[in-house]
Coordinates of C-alpha atoms in Angstrom, one line a residue:
F17 CA 130.7 97.7 68.8
P18 CA 127.2 98.8 69.5
V19 CA 125.9 102.1 67.8
E20 CA 122.9 104.3 67.7
A21 CA 122.0 105.6 64.5
S22 CA 119.4 108.1 63.3
S23 CA 118.8 109.6 59.6
R24 CA 117.0 112.2 58.2
S25 CA 116.3 113.3 54.6
I26 CA 115.7 117.0 53.4
A27 CA 114.8 118.5 50.1
F28 CA 116.8 121.3 49.1
G29 CA 117.4 122.9 45.7
G30 CA 115.2 120.5 43.8
R31 CA 117.3 117.8 45.3
V32 CA 116.8 115.3 48.2
Y33 CA 119.7 114.6 50.7
G34 CA 120.4 111.9 53.3
F35 CA 122.1 112.5 56.3
A36 CA 122.8 109.6 58.9
F37 CA 124.3 110.1 62.3
V38 CA 125.9 107.2 64.0
R39 CA 127.0 107.5 67.4
D40 CA 129.0 104.7 69.7
V41 CA 127.1 103.9 72.7
S42 CA 129.5 101.2 74.0
E43 CA 130.0 103.2 77.3
R44 CA 126.4 104.1 78.0
R45 CA 125.7 100.1 77.0
R46 CA 128.3 99.0 79.8
A47 CA 127.0 101.6 82.6
E48 CA 123.5 100.4 82.0
E49 CA 124.7 96.7 82.5
A50 CA 126.9 97.5 85.5
V51 CA 123.6 99.3 86.8
R52 CA 121.5 96.6 86.1
Q53 CA 123.8 93.9 87.6
S54 CA 123.9 96.0 90.8
E55 CA 120.3 96.3 91.2
E56 CA 120.0 92.5 90.5
R57 CA 122.6 92.1 93.2
L58 CA 120.5 94.4 95.6
R59 CA 117.4 92.1 95.0
Q60 CA 119.3 89.1 96.0
A61 CA 120.7 90.4 98.9
I62 CA 117.2 91.6 100.2
R63 CA 115.9 88.2 99.2
V64 CA 118.2 86.1 100.9
S65 CA 118.2 88.7 104.2
G66 CA 114.6 88.6 104.4
I67 CA 114.6 92.3 105.0
G68 CA 111.4 94.1 104.1
I69 CA 111.7 97.2 102.2
F70 CA 109.1 100.2 102.7
D71 CA 108.8 103.7 100.9
H72 CA 106.2 106.2 101.9
D73 CA 105.9 109.0 99.7
H74 CA 103.9 111.7 101.6
R75 CA 102.9 114.1 99.1
A76 CA 101.2 111.5 97.2
D77 CA 100.3 109.5 100.2
T78 CA 101.2 106.1 98.5
I79 CA 103.2 103.4 100.3
Y80 CA 105.4 100.5 98.4
W81 CA 106.1 97.5 100.6
S82 CA 108.3 94.8 99.0
P83 CA 107.2 91.2 98.7
E84 CA 109.3 90.4 101.6
M85 CA 107.9 93.2 103.9
G86 CA 104.3 91.4 103.1
S87 CA 105.8 88.2 104.2
I88 CA 107.2 89.6 107.6
F89 CA 103.5 90.9 108.2
G90 CA 102.1 87.8 106.6
W91 CA 100.0 89.5 104.3
G92 CA 98.2 88.0 101.1
A93 CA 98.5 89.4 97.6
D94 CA 95.2 91.2 97.8
E95 CA 95.5 92.9 101.1
P96 CA 95.8 96.5 101.2
R97 CA 98.8 98.1 101.5
T98 CA 98.2 101.3 103.7
V99 CA 99.4 102.9 106.8
E100 CA 96.0 102.3 108.5
A101 CA 96.4 98.8 107.9
F102 CA 100.2 98.7 109.0
I103 CA 98.9 100.3 112.3
E104 CA 96.1 97.9 112.9
F105 CA 98.9 94.9 113.0
V106 CA 101.0 96.6 115.2
H107 CA 100.4 95.0 118.8
P108 CA 98.3 97.3 120.8
D109 CA 100.9 97.5 123.9
D110 CA 103.4 98.5 121.3
R111 CA 101.3 101.0 118.9
E112 CA 101.8 104.3 121.0
R113 CA 105.6 103.8 121.0
M114 CA 105.6 103.0 117.4
L115 CA 103.4 105.8 116.7
A116 CA 105.5 108.1 118.6
A117 CA 108.8 107.0 116.8
T118 CA 107.2 108.1 113.5
R119 CA 106.1 111.1 114.6
R120 CA 109.7 111.9 115.5
A121 CA 110.9 110.8 112.2
H122 CA 108.3 112.9 110.5
D123 CA 108.9 116.1 112.6
P124 CA 110.3 118.9 110.4
S125 CA 112.5 120.0 113.2
G126 CA 114.2 116.7 113.4
D127 CA 116.6 114.7 111.9
G128 CA 114.1 112.2 110.4
Q129 CA 115.9 109.1 111.9
Y130 CA 113.4 106.4 112.5
A131 CA 114.0 102.9 114.6
S132 CA 111.5 101.1 116.2
E133 CA 111.1 97.7 117.9
Y134 CA 107.5 96.1 118.2
R135 CA 105.3 93.2 117.6
I136 CA 103.1 92.5 115.2
V137 CA 99.8 90.3 115.4
G138 CA 99.1 88.6 112.4
H139 CA 96.4 86.5 110.8
A140 CA 95.5 83.5 113.2
A141 CA 96.7 85.9 116.5
V142 CA 100.4 84.9 115.1
V143 CA 102.6 87.5 117.2
R144 CA 106.4 88.5 115.7
W145 CA 108.9 91.0 116.5
V146 CA 109.7 93.7 113.9
L147 CA 112.9 95.9 114.2
A148 CA 112.3 98.7 111.7
M149 CA 114.8 101.5 110.7
G150 CA 114.1 104.3 108.1
Q151 CA 114.9 108.1 107.2
T152 CA 112.7 111.0 106.3
S153 CA 113.8 113.2 103.5
F154 CA 112.4 116.9 103.8
A155 CA 111.7 119.5 101.2
G156 CA 111.7 123.2 102.2
E157 CA 113.3 125.4 104.8
G158 CA 112.8 126.4 108.3
G159 CA 108.7 126.7 108.8
S160 CA 107.7 125.3 105.4
R161 CA 109.8 122.3 105.6
Q162 CA 107.5 119.1 105.2
P163 CA 108.4 115.3 105.0
L164 CA 108.5 114.2 101.4
R165 CA 109.5 110.6 101.7
T166 CA 110.2 108.0 104.3
V167 CA 112.3 105.0 102.9
G168 CA 113.5 102.2 105.6
A169 CA 113.9 98.4 106.1
A170 CA 112.3 96.1 108.7
L171 CA 113.5 92.6 109.6
E172 CA 111.7 90.0 111.8
I173 CA 113.3 89.3 114.8
T174 CA 111.1 87.2 116.9
A175 CA 113.7 84.6 117.3
R176 CA 116.3 87.0 118.7
K177 CA 113.7 88.2 121.3
Q178 CA 112.7 84.5 122.1
A179 CA 116.5 83.9 122.9
E180 CA 116.6 87.0 124.9
E181 CA 113.5 86.3 126.9
A182 CA 115.0 82.7 127.7
L183 CA 118.3 84.2 128.5
R184 CA 116.5 86.7 130.7
R185 CA 114.6 83.6 132.7
A186 CA 117.7 81.8 132.9
N187 CA 119.6 84.5 134.6
E188 CA 116.5 84.6 137.1
E189 CA 116.7 81.2 138.1
L190 CA 120.3 81.3 138.6
D191 CA 120.1 84.4 140.8
E192 CA 117.3 82.7 142.5
R193 CA 119.3 79.8 143.1
V194 CA 122.3 81.7 144.2
R195 CA 120.1 83.9 146.7
L196 CA 118.5 80.7 148.1
R197 CA 121.9 79.2 149.0
T198 CA 123.3 81.8 150.5
E199 CA 120.5 82.4 152.8

């Protein structure tokens, strides 16, 4: 079984004494392995699902975007990952709606919930739809409450939006045919 050992020697009364401490760390190793396996399952689930993860630390003004998030946005490995760069990718027609959802999530008087669907315009003017959801955590109480961090996920939903649009057009055509037959 795994152990952790440490030893010390001390001089006392002209003699040197050695002490050894041995501790069974089996339980800690099992717990560490369970955490490692859980983290690996989560990484694989995120990779397979194509969900991008973001984590904005408001105090340090730093942001982490997972490789999947970079893939959704079509970012190269060397492109800056800043809030400003992200906002520039949002379609101009959707930008104010997305920013309003962000302001609501960061509002200290609110619940910190964030949800928004918006288009992004990537390199070569490729337009994609994104569904993003997140949660802002706060520090402090009352008037001193401030956002600490916003953690969330984003998923490209372009295919779903295209299917919805095709269905809407088909319904309009069907409604028009029905209207023409009844006239």
